[in-house]
Amino acid sequence: MTGTIDPVAEQTPAFPAARAAGCPFDPPPTVQALRERTRLTRVRLADGSTPWLVTRYDDQRALMADPRISSDVTRPGFPSPSPVRGRPLSFILMDDPEHARLRRMVTAPFAIRRVEAMRPTVQKIVDDLIDEMLAGPRPVDLVQAFALPVPSLVICQLLGVPYADHDFFQDNSRVLINRDVTPEERWVAVDRLSAYLDRLIGEKLDHPEDDLLSSLADRVGKGELTRPEAAQIGVLMLVAGHETTANMIALGTLALLEHPDQLALLRESDDPALVASAVEELLRYLHITHNGRRRVALADIEIAGQVIREGEGVILPNDIANRDPEAFPDPDRLDIRRDARRHVAFGFGPHQCLGQPLARMELQVVYGTLYRRIPTLRLAARLDEIPFKHDGAVYGVYELPVTW
Amino acid sequence: MKVTVDQDRCVASGQCVTAAMAVFDQRDEDGVVVLLDPNPSAELAEDVRNAAALCPVMAIMVEE
């Protein structure tokens, strides 16, 4: 990097931006303000580049489904949050048809009927962890005692990963999704997880079981996938499968504790439809993936009289789309009775989260069980003492001390 | 109401099945959409419209 300063970049708002003190559930006010002012604007990233930022719900949704927009992180101009290294890349950083080919290899266990068949297992996991918490000391950190183990146990079972290794993969996942670590630290974590998944794929090749890693190993055996590709997909499934849901459990619980009227509605209802509605609303309201979806234009695209040129980077901060008053009236109010299903917390377009049916079901079981079984659940710290994951690519809380 | 689906475009998000289980299902091998009822009855119309609106790749076409 030379010492020259681009005068345009100097005046351009920085992205990502900080949240306001005392408003841990709201997107950064500077980014929200961009949406109120304009539909399309330049922002400045840490590397000095100035990609476009699309502010409104309708435009974001249309662009995410637009074939003129690419997820290929290797294209010049792609506004990657961190430097990219080596092969194989995750299919979330590729375009169709290669993306679709790889994605369809792992979608079967996330089909609605398959996920519903797992619901009794998830209910048992949740009930057992609550039993343990109730029998243990108070206060307790809800993240370690409950929010992290629930999705980790579930994804381990679905993938065929031994849960006994959870300290190893949780620690490395945390490094992988921290936006403040160096690229080298991130690559070390990726290498450790890849080597671990590669070893498991090798074991499944010899001793297949009824799980997703075994089906990937079977494809390796048939020559449909290379072993590094299979391991890479395994890393993606493992990391995405527990970090996101864990943060929704802990941050969602905190949001409900801070909105006691909404918590009471949820706790006192035995209507599964209200629980499902609460899940959608909390996904909309909290929107934990706060780095913005990253894309690059494959052609000139006009929005509101301005043109995104071919090869220019595009950022779609879905958190501010979920707070767009044109899409969601009174968007800054948490209201578990509203129909929030059209939120973009899982993204939109061909890259929309493939694990969303599993995430929804896990959250329905958790939100429908935890507050009824522990009706006096409350914070054991002040809100301003809670450590939030401002440095995470996935937002949430590092700890949530609770008692009852 | 006449419904068609594009299986090539489908990304198996499962949202259509959640919205209208009587009309949409998924293939066992990859979760891709299967249309159970191309002419759903009037009482299912709202659910089917929701399914089409929620589909992330607009793979569900509805003719009223």
Short mmCIF file of C-alpha atoms in Angstrom, two decimals, chain A residues 93-378:
data_model
loop_
_atom_site.label_atom_id
_atom_site.label_comp_id
_atom_site.label_asym_id
_atom_site.label_seq_id
_atom_site.Cartn_x
_atom_site.Cartn_y
_atom_site.Cartn_z
CA LEU A 93 -17.89 -18.35 -2.72
CA MET A 94 -18.67 -19.78 -6.18
CA ASP A 95 -21.28 -19.24 -8.90
CA ASP A 96 -23.54 -21.73 -10.65
CA PRO A 97 -23.24 -24.25 -12.18
CA GLU A 98 -20.37 -25.36 -9.89
CA HIS A 99 -22.06 -23.91 -6.82
CA ALA A 100 -25.33 -25.74 -7.57
CA ARG A 101 -23.55 -29.02 -8.26
CA LEU A 102 -21.77 -28.99 -4.89
CA ARG A 103 -24.69 -27.54 -2.92
CA ARG A 104 -27.06 -30.28 -4.10
CA MET A 105 -24.70 -32.88 -2.66
CA VAL A 106 -25.58 -31.73 0.87
CA THR A 107 -29.18 -30.52 0.70
CA ALA A 108 -30.94 -33.89 1.26
CA PRO A 109 -30.73 -33.99 5.09
CA PHE A 110 -32.08 -30.42 5.30
CA ALA A 111 -35.33 -31.24 3.51
CA ILE A 112 -38.35 -30.31 5.65
CA ARG A 113 -39.51 -33.91 6.24
CA ARG A 114 -36.00 -35.04 7.23
CA VAL A 115 -35.62 -32.08 9.60
CA GLU A 116 -39.06 -32.70 11.16
CA ALA A 117 -38.02 -36.32 11.79
CA MET A 118 -35.13 -34.94 13.90
CA ARG A 119 -37.43 -32.80 16.08
CA PRO A 120 -37.89 -35.41 18.88
CA THR A 121 -34.10 -35.84 19.08
CA VAL A 122 -33.59 -32.09 19.34
CA GLN A 123 -36.34 -31.85 21.98
CA LYS A 124 -34.54 -34.51 24.03
CA ILE A 125 -31.19 -32.68 23.69
CA VAL A 126 -32.84 -29.43 24.84
CA ASP A 127 -34.70 -31.08 27.74
CA ASP A 128 -31.58 -32.91 28.96
CA LEU A 129 -29.47 -29.72 28.91
CA ILE A 130 -32.19 -27.83 30.82
CA ASP A 131 -32.31 -30.69 33.39
CA GLU A 132 -28.55 -30.33 33.85
CA MET A 133 -28.77 -26.56 34.24
CA LEU A 134 -31.57 -26.86 36.80
CA ALA A 135 -29.54 -29.38 38.80
CA GLY A 136 -26.37 -27.25 38.67
CA PRO A 137 -25.12 -24.06 40.32
CA ARG A 138 -26.57 -20.57 39.73
CA PRO A 139 -25.82 -18.25 38.05
CA VAL A 140 -24.76 -20.11 34.91
CA ASP A 141 -23.39 -18.96 31.53
CA LEU A 142 -26.22 -19.79 29.13
CA VAL A 143 -23.81 -19.77 26.16
CA GLN A 144 -21.62 -22.60 27.49
CA ALA A 145 -24.35 -24.53 29.30
CA PHE A 146 -27.00 -24.42 26.61
CA ALA A 147 -26.74 -22.15 23.53
CA LEU A 148 -23.55 -23.70 22.16
CA PRO A 149 -24.16 -27.38 23.07
CA VAL A 150 -27.65 -27.56 21.47
CA PRO A 151 -26.63 -26.86 17.84
CA SER A 152 -23.21 -28.52 18.28
CA LEU A 153 -24.82 -31.79 19.41
CA VAL A 154 -27.33 -31.61 16.55
CA ILE A 155 -24.84 -30.85 13.76
CA CYS A 156 -22.41 -33.49 15.10
CA GLN A 157 -25.14 -36.09 14.82
CA LEU A 158 -26.19 -34.97 11.33
CA LEU A 159 -22.62 -34.85 10.01
CA GLY A 160 -21.20 -37.80 11.94
CA VAL A 161 -18.63 -35.77 13.92
CA PRO A 162 -17.76 -36.96 17.47
CA TYR A 163 -19.17 -34.40 19.95
CA ALA A 164 -16.28 -35.24 22.30
CA ASP A 165 -14.12 -33.08 20.00
CA HIS A 166 -16.28 -29.99 20.59
CA ASP A 167 -13.60 -27.91 22.35
CA PHE A 168 -11.35 -28.32 19.30
CA PHE A 169 -13.89 -27.41 16.63
CA GLN A 170 -15.63 -24.69 18.63
CA ASP A 171 -12.31 -22.93 19.39
CA ASN A 172 -11.21 -23.05 15.74
CA SER A 173 -14.66 -22.00 14.47
CA ARG A 174 -14.47 -18.93 16.72
CA VAL A 175 -11.16 -17.91 15.12
CA LEU A 176 -12.53 -18.54 11.64
CA ILE A 177 -15.47 -16.17 12.07
CA ASN A 178 -13.69 -13.45 14.06
CA ARG A 179 -13.27 -10.35 11.92
CA ASP A 180 -10.39 -8.98 14.03
CA VAL A 181 -7.93 -11.90 13.63
CA THR A 182 -5.10 -11.76 11.07
CA PRO A 183 -5.47 -13.70 7.79
CA GLU A 184 -2.62 -15.97 8.97
CA GLU A 185 -4.46 -16.83 12.21
CA ARG A 186 -7.60 -17.56 10.21
CA TRP A 187 -5.71 -19.81 7.77
CA VAL A 188 -4.22 -21.81 10.64
CA ALA A 189 -7.73 -22.43 11.99
CA VAL A 190 -8.98 -23.41 8.51
CA ASP A 191 -6.05 -25.82 8.08
CA ARG A 192 -6.71 -27.44 11.47
CA LEU A 193 -10.41 -27.90 10.73
CA SER A 194 -9.70 -29.14 7.18
CA ALA A 195 -7.19 -31.72 8.44
CA TYR A 196 -9.69 -32.85 11.09
CA LEU A 197 -12.53 -33.22 8.57
CA ASP A 198 -10.19 -34.94 6.09
CA ARG A 199 -9.34 -37.53 8.73
CA LEU A 200 -13.03 -38.12 9.46
CA ILE A 201 -13.82 -38.45 5.72
CA GLY A 202 -11.06 -41.07 5.56
CA GLU A 203 -12.64 -42.98 8.45
CA LYS A 204 -16.08 -42.82 6.79
CA LEU A 205 -14.59 -44.16 3.54
CA ASP A 206 -13.58 -47.30 5.42
CA HIS A 207 -16.52 -47.45 7.85
CA PRO A 208 -19.55 -45.64 6.42
CA GLU A 209 -22.40 -44.73 8.77
CA ASP A 210 -25.79 -43.07 8.29
CA ASP A 211 -24.58 -39.45 8.25
CA LEU A 212 -23.68 -36.61 5.88
CA LEU A 213 -19.89 -37.10 6.04
CA SER A 214 -20.39 -40.73 5.00
CA SER A 215 -22.43 -39.64 1.99
CA LEU A 216 -19.65 -37.17 1.05
CA ALA A 217 -17.07 -39.96 1.51
CA ASP A 218 -19.20 -42.16 -0.77
CA ARG A 219 -19.03 -39.46 -3.46
CA VAL A 220 -15.24 -39.29 -3.01
CA GLY A 221 -15.14 -43.07 -3.57
CA LYS A 222 -17.19 -42.69 -6.75
CA GLY A 223 -14.97 -39.87 -8.06
CA GLU A 224 -17.71 -37.19 -7.88
CA LEU A 225 -15.74 -35.12 -5.35
CA THR A 226 -12.09 -34.84 -4.41
CA ARG A 227 -11.22 -35.54 -0.79
CA PRO A 228 -10.10 -31.91 -0.16
CA GLU A 229 -13.45 -30.72 -1.62
CA ALA A 230 -15.32 -33.10 0.68
CA ALA A 231 -13.33 -31.91 3.71
CA GLN A 232 -13.97 -28.27 2.74
CA ILE A 233 -17.74 -28.91 2.58
CA GLY A 234 -17.50 -30.65 5.96
CA VAL A 235 -15.79 -27.57 7.48
CA LEU A 236 -18.52 -25.30 6.11
CA MET A 237 -21.32 -27.50 7.46
CA LEU A 238 -19.71 -27.86 10.89
CA VAL A 239 -18.92 -24.15 11.39
CA ALA A 240 -22.14 -22.80 9.88
CA GLY A 241 -24.12 -25.49 11.68
CA HIS A 242 -23.39 -24.42 15.22
CA GLU A 243 -22.06 -20.84 15.44
CA THR A 244 -25.08 -19.18 13.84
CA THR A 245 -27.77 -21.05 15.77
CA ALA A 246 -25.84 -20.76 19.05
CA ASN A 247 -25.76 -16.99 18.68
CA MET A 248 -29.46 -16.84 17.84
CA ILE A 249 -30.25 -18.87 21.00
CA ALA A 250 -28.20 -16.66 23.34
CA LEU A 251 -28.89 -13.27 21.73
CA GLY A 252 -32.55 -14.20 21.21
CA THR A 253 -32.90 -15.06 24.89
CA LEU A 254 -31.30 -11.74 25.86
CA ALA A 255 -33.61 -9.84 23.48
CA LEU A 256 -36.65 -11.56 25.00
CA LEU A 257 -35.46 -10.89 28.58
CA GLU A 258 -35.16 -7.21 27.58
CA HIS A 259 -38.70 -7.30 26.10
CA PRO A 260 -40.64 -8.95 28.95
CA ASP A 261 -44.06 -8.40 27.30
CA GLN A 262 -42.92 -10.42 24.27
CA LEU A 263 -41.33 -13.08 26.48
CA ALA A 264 -44.58 -13.41 28.45
CA LEU A 265 -46.60 -13.83 25.24
CA LEU A 266 -44.28 -16.59 24.09
CA ARG A 267 -44.08 -18.34 27.46
CA GLU A 268 -47.82 -18.33 28.08
CA SER A 269 -48.85 -19.56 24.64
CA ASP A 270 -48.97 -23.23 23.67
CA ASP A 271 -49.54 -22.39 20.00
CA PRO A 272 -46.72 -23.79 17.80
CA ALA A 273 -47.63 -21.17 15.18
CA LEU A 274 -46.79 -18.35 17.63
CA VAL A 275 -43.46 -20.02 18.47
CA ALA A 276 -42.67 -20.31 14.74
CA SER A 277 -43.65 -16.68 14.26
CA ALA A 278 -41.38 -15.63 17.16
CA VAL A 279 -38.47 -17.45 15.49
CA GLU A 280 -38.99 -15.52 12.24
CA GLU A 281 -39.34 -12.21 14.05
CA LEU A 282 -36.18 -12.76 16.13
CA LEU A 283 -34.28 -13.76 12.96
CA ARG A 284 -35.46 -10.51 11.34
CA TYR A 285 -34.91 -8.27 14.35
CA LEU A 286 -31.51 -9.58 15.45
CA HIS A 287 -29.98 -10.45 12.10
CA ILE A 288 -26.72 -11.90 13.45
CA THR A 289 -24.69 -12.06 10.19
CA HIS A 290 -23.74 -8.38 10.21
CA ASN A 291 -20.81 -8.22 7.73
CA GLY A 292 -23.15 -7.64 4.78
CA ARG A 293 -23.48 -10.13 1.91
CA ARG A 294 -20.63 -9.55 -0.55
CA ARG A 295 -20.98 -9.72 -4.35
CA VAL A 296 -19.41 -8.37 -7.56
CA ALA A 297 -21.28 -7.11 -10.66
CA LEU A 298 -20.96 -9.17 -13.88
CA ALA A 299 -22.58 -6.40 -15.96
CA ASP A 300 -23.64 -2.78 -15.59
CA ILE A 301 -26.65 -2.62 -13.25
CA GLU A 302 -28.72 0.53 -12.80
CA ILE A 303 -30.30 1.38 -9.46
CA ALA A 304 -32.11 4.67 -8.84
CA GLY A 305 -30.39 6.44 -11.71
CA GLN A 306 -26.88 5.32 -10.73
CA VAL A 307 -24.93 2.53 -12.38
CA ILE A 308 -22.96 -0.25 -10.69
CA ARG A 309 -20.32 -0.97 -13.35
CA GLU A 310 -19.23 -4.45 -14.34
CA GLY A 311 -16.42 -5.55 -12.01
CA GLU A 312 -17.45 -3.29 -9.13
CA GLY A 313 -18.04 -4.70 -5.67
CA VAL A 314 -21.49 -4.71 -4.06
CA ILE A 315 -22.36 -5.02 -0.38
CA LEU A 316 -25.85 -6.00 0.74
CA PRO A 317 -26.21 -5.41 4.50
CA ASN A 318 -29.23 -7.57 5.11
CA ASP A 319 -29.55 -6.31 8.69
CA ILE A 320 -30.71 -2.87 7.51
CA ALA A 321 -33.01 -4.46 4.90
CA ASN A 322 -34.73 -6.26 7.77
CA ARG A 323 -35.28 -2.84 9.39
CA ASP A 324 -36.62 -1.20 6.20
CA PRO A 325 -39.98 0.42 7.09
CA GLU A 326 -41.19 -0.12 3.50
CA ALA A 327 -40.94 -3.89 4.07
CA PHE A 328 -41.70 -4.13 7.79
CA PRO A 329 -43.89 -1.44 9.37
CA ASP A 330 -42.51 -0.11 12.66
CA PRO A 331 -39.35 -2.13 11.94
CA ASP A 332 -37.43 -1.34 15.14
CA ARG A 333 -40.14 -2.87 17.33
CA LEU A 334 -39.78 -6.55 18.31
CA ASP A 335 -43.26 -8.01 17.73
CA ILE A 336 -43.44 -11.81 17.75
CA ARG A 337 -46.99 -11.73 16.35
CA ARG A 338 -46.08 -10.00 13.08
CA ASP A 339 -45.60 -12.02 9.88
CA ALA A 340 -41.82 -11.61 9.45
CA ARG A 341 -41.30 -14.58 7.11
CA ARG A 342 -40.05 -12.40 4.23
CA HIS A 343 -36.95 -11.35 6.20
CA VAL A 344 -33.54 -11.81 4.60
CA ALA A 345 -31.67 -13.11 7.66
CA PHE A 346 -30.84 -16.24 5.63
CA GLY A 347 -30.06 -14.16 2.53
CA PHE A 348 -31.94 -14.56 -0.76
CA GLY A 349 -31.20 -15.92 -4.23
CA PRO A 350 -29.34 -19.14 -5.05
CA HIS A 351 -27.02 -18.79 -2.04
CA GLN A 352 -29.80 -18.56 0.55
CA CYS A 353 -28.83 -20.54 3.67
CA LEU A 354 -29.24 -24.26 3.00
CA GLY A 355 -29.39 -25.09 6.73
CA GLN A 356 -32.36 -22.81 7.37
CA PRO A 357 -34.94 -25.60 7.94
CA LEU A 358 -32.71 -27.11 10.62
CA ALA A 359 -31.97 -23.71 12.21
CA ARG A 360 -35.70 -22.89 12.32
CA MET A 361 -36.62 -26.22 13.90
CA GLU A 362 -33.86 -25.97 16.53
CA LEU A 363 -34.90 -22.42 17.42
CA GLN A 364 -38.58 -23.42 17.58
CA VAL A 365 -37.74 -26.20 20.04
CA VAL A 366 -35.49 -23.91 22.11
CA TYR A 367 -37.78 -20.85 22.23
CA GLY A 368 -40.79 -23.10 22.80
CA THR A 369 -39.18 -24.96 25.71
CA LEU A 370 -36.55 -22.94 27.62
CA TYR A 371 -38.76 -20.13 28.99
CA ARG A 372 -41.61 -22.49 29.93
CA ARG A 373 -39.35 -24.88 31.79
CA ILE A 374 -37.51 -22.00 33.55
CA PRO A 375 -40.26 -19.35 33.82
CA THR A 376 -38.26 -17.19 36.24
CA LEU A 377 -35.18 -17.08 34.00
CA ARG A 378 -33.44 -13.70 34.33
#
